[in-house]
Amino acid sequence: MNNFNLAFFKPTEGHFGVIEKVERVCPIHGKYTAIVTGKLRNGQIVAKSESGCKKCRELEYLQNLNEEYEKSIWMKAFDESGIPEVSKEDKINKYEIYSQEQINARNAILNWVSGVTRNVLFAGKTRTGKTHLLVGALRGAALKGKTIQYVLESDLVLEIKDSYSSQKNSEFKIQQKYSSFDYLVIDEVGRATGTDKDKEIIRNLIIKRFNNKKSTAIASNLKLSEFNEYFGDVIYGKFKVSCQEINCVWDSYK
């Protein structure tokens, strides 16, 4: 468009047209030619505007395309993930940080989703943003093409116990399903009834995922010192082979 005849494109009464070309400098891409347009009304130029850097517009267009693509990937993964609707928009970069402990928690999640560590354990106070960070990590894993799943410990226990009276499902099939996901979050561990059977269900799943070399995250209001007793020496020892433990001691996130 740099070679057009300005007279041919000049604005007419009630219509937009080109007024002039001006040289501008983009702080990112350097010099460019901007097109100034306007509308003629009662012999006066109104609604004057100027085009921006073409390369910046192209980058913005590509970025929008990428965001739409990522949104479609996330929506499909979310629909099949078990993540609560209230956490749908949780992202790691939207986690508000006010302390070094929160920085450590975010870094632990980044290490987990990038494969630096296989497991992560968030323990301690309620309302510290544990679920927010974990869902954000699942989003990141999904965008990398990994299979993801989120489940409350109590829901997992109930699902397996319901299978005892079902002819279509079994504890083995359910354990196989949850042991197959690349990334699994088990939230609110320790809030189930806490019977030996409940603990056995979680222990069996952890050992299956350990054997399958899958990545598991646990969030709980238990203290870190209580996990060895909750899972048992052998199971907890395997979980800790490649694990970051975060003690959530900062003030309420909400």
mmCIF file of C-alpha atoms in Angstrom:
data_model
loop_
_atom_site.group_PDB
_atom_site.id
_atom_site.type_symbol
_atom_site.label_atom_id
_atom_site.label_comp_id
_atom_site.label_asym_id
_atom_site.label_seq_id
_atom_site.Cartn_x
_atom_site.Cartn_y
_atom_site.Cartn_z
ATOM 1 C CA MET A 1 0.000 0.000 0.000
ATOM 2 C CA ASN A 2 3.085 2.249 0.144
ATOM 3 C CA ASN A 3 2.815 3.008 -3.604
ATOM 4 C CA PHE A 4 -0.859 4.029 -3.790
ATOM 5 C CA ASN A 5 -2.063 7.399 -5.082
ATOM 6 C CA LEU A 6 -3.203 9.431 -2.077
ATOM 7 C CA ALA A 7 -5.590 11.491 -4.195
ATOM 8 C CA PHE A 8 -7.473 8.369 -5.233
ATOM 9 C CA PHE A 9 -8.059 7.276 -1.623
ATOM 10 C CA LYS A 10 -8.868 10.671 -0.108
ATOM 11 C CA PRO A 11 -11.961 10.806 2.138
ATOM 12 C CA THR A 12 -15.225 12.025 0.684
ATOM 13 C CA GLU A 13 -18.224 13.447 2.507
ATOM 14 C CA GLY A 14 -19.447 10.835 5.009
ATOM 15 C CA HIS A 15 -16.803 8.281 4.046
ATOM 16 C CA PHE A 16 -13.401 7.277 5.352
ATOM 17 C CA GLY A 17 -10.255 7.688 3.298
ATOM 18 C CA VAL A 18 -6.495 8.098 3.500
ATOM 19 C CA ILE A 19 -5.181 11.500 4.506
ATOM 20 C CA GLU A 20 -1.456 10.937 4.471
ATOM 21 C CA LYS A 21 1.468 8.599 5.101
ATOM 22 C CA VAL A 22 3.830 9.377 7.965
ATOM 23 C CA GLU A 23 7.067 7.816 9.181
ATOM 24 C CA ARG A 24 6.983 6.414 12.694
ATOM 25 C CA VAL A 25 9.344 4.403 14.923
ATOM 26 C CA CYS A 26 8.213 1.244 16.737
ATOM 27 C CA PRO A 27 10.203 0.691 19.970
ATOM 28 C CA ILE A 28 10.375 -3.015 19.095
ATOM 29 C CA HIS A 29 10.689 -3.192 15.297
ATOM 30 C CA GLY A 30 12.089 0.214 14.371
ATOM 31 C CA LYS A 31 10.942 2.471 11.478
ATOM 32 C CA TYR A 32 7.648 1.883 9.674
ATOM 33 C CA THR A 33 5.212 3.804 7.499
ATOM 34 C CA ALA A 34 1.886 4.619 9.175
ATOM 35 C CA ILE A 35 -1.329 5.292 7.242
ATOM 36 C CA VAL A 36 -3.442 8.165 8.572
ATOM 37 C CA THR A 37 -7.166 7.935 7.775
ATOM 38 C CA GLY A 38 -10.169 10.068 8.518
ATOM 39 C CA LYS A 39 -13.776 10.824 7.602
ATOM 40 C CA LEU A 40 -15.011 13.961 5.902
ATOM 41 C CA ARG A 41 -17.973 15.684 7.548
ATOM 42 C CA ASN A 42 -19.121 19.173 6.517
ATOM 43 C CA GLY A 43 -15.787 19.729 4.860
ATOM 44 C CA GLN A 44 -13.840 18.857 8.027
ATOM 45 C CA ILE A 45 -11.760 15.742 8.765
ATOM 46 C CA VAL A 46 -13.183 13.819 11.733
ATOM 47 C CA ALA A 47 -12.554 10.412 13.335
ATOM 48 C CA LYS A 48 -8.886 10.609 12.511
ATOM 49 C CA SER A 49 -6.822 7.480 13.171
ATOM 50 C CA GLU A 50 -3.378 6.093 12.419
ATOM 51 C CA SER A 51 -2.242 2.553 11.672
ATOM 52 C CA GLY A 52 0.309 1.001 13.982
ATOM 53 C CA CYS A 53 3.369 -1.125 13.339
ATOM 54 C CA LYS A 54 2.547 -3.891 10.860
ATOM 55 C CA LYS A 55 4.882 -6.392 12.530
ATOM 56 C CA CYS A 56 3.276 -5.716 15.906
ATOM 57 C CA ARG A 57 -0.160 -6.325 14.384
ATOM 58 C CA GLU A 58 1.044 -9.595 12.887
ATOM 59 C CA LEU A 59 2.465 -10.725 16.244
ATOM 60 C CA GLU A 60 -0.791 -9.799 17.986
ATOM 61 C CA TYR A 61 -2.766 -11.773 15.411
ATOM 62 C CA LEU A 62 -0.554 -14.837 15.912
ATOM 63 C CA GLN A 63 -0.809 -14.471 19.673
ATOM 64 C CA ASN A 64 -4.607 -14.363 19.467
ATOM 65 C CA LEU A 65 -4.588 -17.478 17.311
ATOM 66 C CA ASN A 66 -2.387 -19.244 19.844
ATOM 67 C CA GLU A 67 -4.628 -18.185 22.735
ATOM 68 C CA GLU A 68 -7.695 -19.522 20.935
ATOM 69 C CA TYR A 69 -5.895 -22.794 20.230
ATOM 70 C CA GLU A 70 -4.807 -23.158 23.867
ATOM 71 C CA LYS A 71 -8.334 -22.321 25.026
ATOM 72 C CA SER A 72 -9.798 -25.098 22.877
ATOM 73 C CA ILE A 73 -7.215 -27.589 24.199
ATOM 74 C CA TRP A 74 -7.914 -26.572 27.778
ATOM 75 C CA MET A 75 -11.700 -26.715 27.427
ATOM 76 C CA LYS A 76 -11.544 -30.286 26.131
ATOM 77 C CA ALA A 77 -9.123 -31.340 28.868
ATOM 78 C CA PHE A 78 -11.140 -29.533 31.555
ATOM 79 C CA ASP A 79 -14.404 -31.238 30.571
ATOM 80 C CA GLU A 80 -12.809 -34.647 31.171
ATOM 81 C CA SER A 81 -10.596 -33.767 34.148
ATOM 82 C CA GLY A 82 -12.887 -33.683 37.185
ATOM 83 C CA ILE A 83 -11.656 -30.178 38.050
ATOM 84 C CA PRO A 84 -14.373 -28.163 39.845
ATOM 85 C CA GLU A 85 -16.014 -25.413 37.793
ATOM 86 C CA VAL A 86 -14.953 -22.786 40.338
ATOM 87 C CA SER A 87 -11.297 -23.545 39.519
ATOM 88 C CA LYS A 88 -11.699 -23.501 35.744
ATOM 89 C CA GLU A 89 -9.715 -20.287 35.211
ATOM 90 C CA ASP A 90 -6.981 -20.941 37.767
ATOM 91 C CA LYS A 91 -3.512 -20.360 36.331
ATOM 92 C CA ILE A 92 -0.059 -20.422 37.883
ATOM 93 C CA ASN A 93 0.694 -16.877 36.696
ATOM 94 C CA LYS A 94 -2.507 -15.632 38.355
ATOM 95 C CA TYR A 95 -1.460 -16.903 41.772
ATOM 96 C CA GLU A 96 -0.935 -13.897 44.054
ATOM 97 C CA ILE A 97 2.366 -14.033 45.938
ATOM 98 C CA TYR A 98 3.147 -12.208 49.175
ATOM 99 C CA SER A 99 5.859 -14.332 50.798
ATOM 100 C CA GLN A 100 8.955 -16.413 50.112
ATOM 101 C CA GLU A 101 7.038 -19.538 51.114
ATOM 102 C CA GLN A 102 4.543 -18.868 48.301
ATOM 103 C CA ILE A 103 7.411 -18.394 45.856
ATOM 104 C CA ASN A 104 8.723 -21.798 46.954
ATOM 105 C CA ALA A 105 5.271 -23.308 46.422
ATOM 106 C CA ARG A 106 4.982 -21.864 42.922
ATOM 107 C CA ASN A 107 8.477 -23.068 42.033
ATOM 108 C CA ALA A 108 7.641 -26.546 43.309
ATOM 109 C CA ILE A 109 4.606 -26.629 41.014
ATOM 110 C CA LEU A 110 6.670 -25.447 38.048
ATOM 111 C CA ASN A 111 9.216 -28.184 38.767
ATOM 112 C CA TRP A 112 6.405 -30.740 38.924
ATOM 113 C CA VAL A 113 4.718 -29.807 35.660
ATOM 114 C CA SER A 114 8.069 -29.509 33.858
ATOM 115 C CA GLY A 115 9.145 -32.978 34.993
ATOM 116 C CA VAL A 116 12.010 -31.907 37.262
ATOM 117 C CA THR A 117 10.266 -33.773 40.085
ATOM 118 C CA ARG A 118 7.699 -36.535 39.715
ATOM 119 C CA ASN A 119 5.597 -35.798 42.794
ATOM 120 C CA VAL A 120 4.608 -32.808 44.909
ATOM 121 C CA LEU A 121 2.979 -32.602 48.326
ATOM 122 C CA PHE A 122 1.198 -29.508 49.652
ATOM 123 C CA ALA A 123 0.363 -29.765 53.343
ATOM 124 C CA GLY A 124 -0.876 -27.437 56.042
ATOM 125 C CA LYS A 125 -3.263 -24.531 56.428
ATOM 126 C CA THR A 126 -6.537 -24.185 54.553
ATOM 127 C CA ARG A 127 -7.248 -21.434 52.007
ATOM 128 C CA THR A 128 -3.625 -20.928 51.038
ATOM 129 C CA GLY A 129 -4.176 -21.474 47.307
ATOM 130 C CA LYS A 130 -3.057 -25.112 47.096
ATOM 131 C CA THR A 131 -5.837 -26.074 44.691
ATOM 132 C CA HIS A 132 -5.264 -22.946 42.582
ATOM 133 C CA LEU A 133 -1.624 -23.854 41.978
ATOM 134 C CA LEU A 134 -2.363 -27.521 41.339
ATOM 135 C CA VAL A 135 -5.107 -26.791 38.799
ATOM 136 C CA GLY A 136 -2.803 -24.268 37.142
ATOM 137 C CA ALA A 137 -0.211 -27.026 36.824
ATOM 138 C CA LEU A 138 -2.779 -29.394 35.315
ATOM 139 C CA ARG A 139 -3.617 -26.715 32.755
ATOM 140 C CA GLY A 140 0.049 -26.442 31.828
ATOM 141 C CA ALA A 141 0.369 -30.220 31.521
ATOM 142 C CA ALA A 142 -2.743 -30.413 29.319
ATOM 143 C CA LEU A 143 -1.340 -27.769 26.968
ATOM 144 C CA LYS A 144 1.734 -29.988 26.603
ATOM 145 C CA GLY A 145 -0.471 -32.854 25.449
ATOM 146 C CA LYS A 146 -0.423 -34.745 28.750
ATOM 147 C CA THR A 147 -3.463 -36.528 30.203
ATOM 148 C CA ILE A 148 -4.684 -34.986 33.451
ATOM 149 C CA GLN A 149 -7.145 -35.734 36.244
ATOM 150 C CA TYR A 150 -8.280 -34.121 39.482
ATOM 151 C CA VAL A 151 -10.074 -35.988 42.254
ATOM 152 C CA LEU A 152 -10.988 -35.431 45.877
ATOM 153 C CA GLU A 153 -9.779 -38.240 48.110
ATOM 154 C CA SER A 154 -13.321 -38.668 49.476
ATOM 155 C CA ASP A 155 -14.783 -38.982 45.941
ATOM 156 C CA LEU A 156 -12.174 -41.560 44.964
ATOM 157 C CA VAL A 157 -12.930 -43.621 48.062
ATOM 158 C CA LEU A 158 -16.693 -43.439 47.423
ATOM 159 C CA GLU A 159 -16.255 -44.360 43.740
ATOM 160 C CA ILE A 160 -14.334 -47.479 44.663
ATOM 161 C CA LYS A 161 -16.689 -48.455 47.488
ATOM 162 C CA ASP A 162 -19.682 -48.047 45.140
ATOM 163 C CA SER A 163 -18.022 -50.477 42.736
ATOM 164 C CA TYR A 164 -18.374 -53.278 45.310
ATOM 165 C CA SER A 165 -22.086 -53.495 44.484
ATOM 166 C CA SER A 166 -21.672 -52.927 40.743
ATOM 167 C CA GLN A 167 -21.440 -55.544 38.025
ATOM 168 C CA LYS A 168 -20.080 -53.039 35.488
ATOM 169 C CA ASN A 169 -17.166 -51.695 37.486
ATOM 170 C CA SER A 170 -14.552 -52.929 39.926
ATOM 171 C CA GLU A 171 -11.915 -51.548 42.254
ATOM 172 C CA PHE A 172 -9.244 -52.898 39.911
ATOM 173 C CA LYS A 173 -10.649 -51.012 36.900
ATOM 174 C CA ILE A 174 -10.955 -47.769 38.860
ATOM 175 C CA GLN A 175 -7.410 -48.067 40.181
ATOM 176 C CA GLN A 176 -6.185 -48.783 36.647
ATOM 177 C CA LYS A 177 -7.992 -45.701 35.348
ATOM 178 C CA TYR A 178 -6.501 -43.330 37.919
ATOM 179 C CA SER A 179 -3.059 -44.880 37.627
ATOM 180 C CA SER A 180 -2.953 -44.217 33.868
ATOM 181 C CA PHE A 181 -3.146 -40.392 33.811
ATOM 182 C CA ASP A 182 0.140 -38.579 33.204
ATOM 183 C CA TYR A 183 -0.696 -36.041 35.916
ATOM 184 C CA LEU A 184 -3.044 -36.685 38.824
ATOM 185 C CA VAL A 185 -4.037 -34.350 41.669
ATOM 186 C CA ILE A 186 -5.526 -35.946 44.786
ATOM 187 C CA ASP A 187 -7.001 -33.097 46.801
ATOM 188 C CA GLU A 188 -8.114 -32.844 50.429
ATOM 189 C CA VAL A 189 -6.303 -36.001 51.502
ATOM 190 C CA GLY A 190 -7.131 -36.819 55.089
ATOM 191 C CA ARG A 191 -10.701 -35.529 54.973
ATOM 192 C CA ALA A 192 -12.246 -38.903 54.188
ATOM 193 C CA THR A 193 -13.414 -41.113 57.060
ATOM 194 C CA GLY A 194 -9.821 -42.194 57.594
ATOM 195 C CA THR A 195 -10.550 -45.891 57.969
ATOM 196 C CA ASP A 196 -7.849 -48.438 57.197
ATOM 197 C CA LYS A 197 -9.720 -49.269 53.969
ATOM 198 C CA ASP A 198 -9.755 -45.604 52.900
ATOM 199 C CA LYS A 199 -6.010 -45.359 53.431
ATOM 200 C CA GLU A 200 -5.446 -48.650 51.633
ATOM 201 C CA ILE A 201 -7.251 -47.313 48.550
ATOM 202 C CA ILE A 202 -4.951 -44.279 48.367
ATOM 203 C CA ARG A 203 -1.865 -46.356 49.129
ATOM 204 C CA ASN A 204 -2.676 -48.781 46.318
ATOM 205 C CA LEU A 205 -3.126 -45.936 43.862
ATOM 206 C CA ILE A 206 0.143 -44.283 44.868
ATOM 207 C CA ILE A 207 2.096 -47.510 44.425
ATOM 208 C CA LYS A 208 0.480 -48.145 41.024
ATOM 209 C CA ARG A 209 1.383 -44.663 39.843
ATOM 210 C CA PHE A 210 4.901 -45.071 41.201
ATOM 211 C CA ASN A 211 5.288 -48.298 39.212
ATOM 212 C CA ASN A 212 3.897 -46.577 36.083
ATOM 213 C CA LYS A 213 6.279 -43.608 36.544
ATOM 214 C CA LYS A 214 3.368 -41.167 36.609
ATOM 215 C CA SER A 215 3.317 -37.720 38.248
ATOM 216 C CA THR A 216 1.153 -37.308 41.338
ATOM 217 C CA ALA A 217 0.301 -34.283 43.473
ATOM 218 C CA ILE A 218 -1.271 -34.468 46.904
ATOM 219 C CA ALA A 219 -2.899 -31.569 48.738
ATOM 220 C CA SER A 220 -3.919 -31.936 52.358
ATOM 221 C CA ASN A 221 -4.602 -30.101 55.575
ATOM 222 C CA LEU A 222 -2.550 -32.685 57.422
ATOM 223 C CA LYS A 223 0.842 -31.709 58.785
ATOM 224 C CA LEU A 224 3.916 -32.959 56.951
ATOM 225 C CA SER A 225 4.855 -34.943 60.041
ATOM 226 C CA GLU A 226 1.585 -36.912 59.816
ATOM 227 C CA PHE A 227 2.049 -38.333 56.310
ATOM 228 C CA ASN A 228 4.430 -41.101 57.226
ATOM 229 C CA GLU A 229 1.820 -42.554 59.562
ATOM 230 C CA TYR A 230 -1.048 -41.903 57.127
ATOM 231 C CA PHE A 231 0.524 -43.725 54.183
ATOM 232 C CA GLY A 232 2.961 -46.041 55.928
ATOM 233 C CA ASP A 233 6.741 -46.146 55.687
ATOM 234 C CA VAL A 234 6.979 -48.099 52.431
ATOM 235 C CA ILE A 235 4.386 -46.178 50.402
ATOM 236 C CA TYR A 236 5.407 -42.761 51.671
ATOM 237 C CA GLY A 237 9.028 -43.645 51.060
ATOM 238 C CA LYS A 238 8.305 -44.425 47.400
ATOM 239 C CA PHE A 239 6.261 -41.238 46.977
ATOM 240 C CA LYS A 240 9.169 -39.183 48.329
ATOM 241 C CA VAL A 241 11.735 -40.655 45.904
ATOM 242 C CA SER A 242 11.234 -37.688 43.559
ATOM 243 C CA CYS A 243 9.082 -35.242 45.488
ATOM 244 C CA GLN A 244 8.993 -31.671 46.724
ATOM 245 C CA GLU A 245 7.161 -31.105 49.991
ATOM 246 C CA ILE A 246 5.702 -27.687 50.735
ATOM 247 C CA ASN A 247 4.457 -26.670 54.152
ATOM 248 C CA CYS A 248 1.696 -24.111 53.540
ATOM 249 C CA VAL A 249 2.098 -21.794 56.513
ATOM 250 C CA TRP A 250 1.320 -18.390 54.988
ATOM 251 C CA ASP A 251 -1.836 -16.358 55.565
ATOM 252 C CA SER A 252 -5.121 -17.157 53.865
ATOM 253 C CA TYR A 253 -4.951 -16.779 50.079
ATOM 254 C CA LYS A 254 -8.605 -15.805 49.704
#
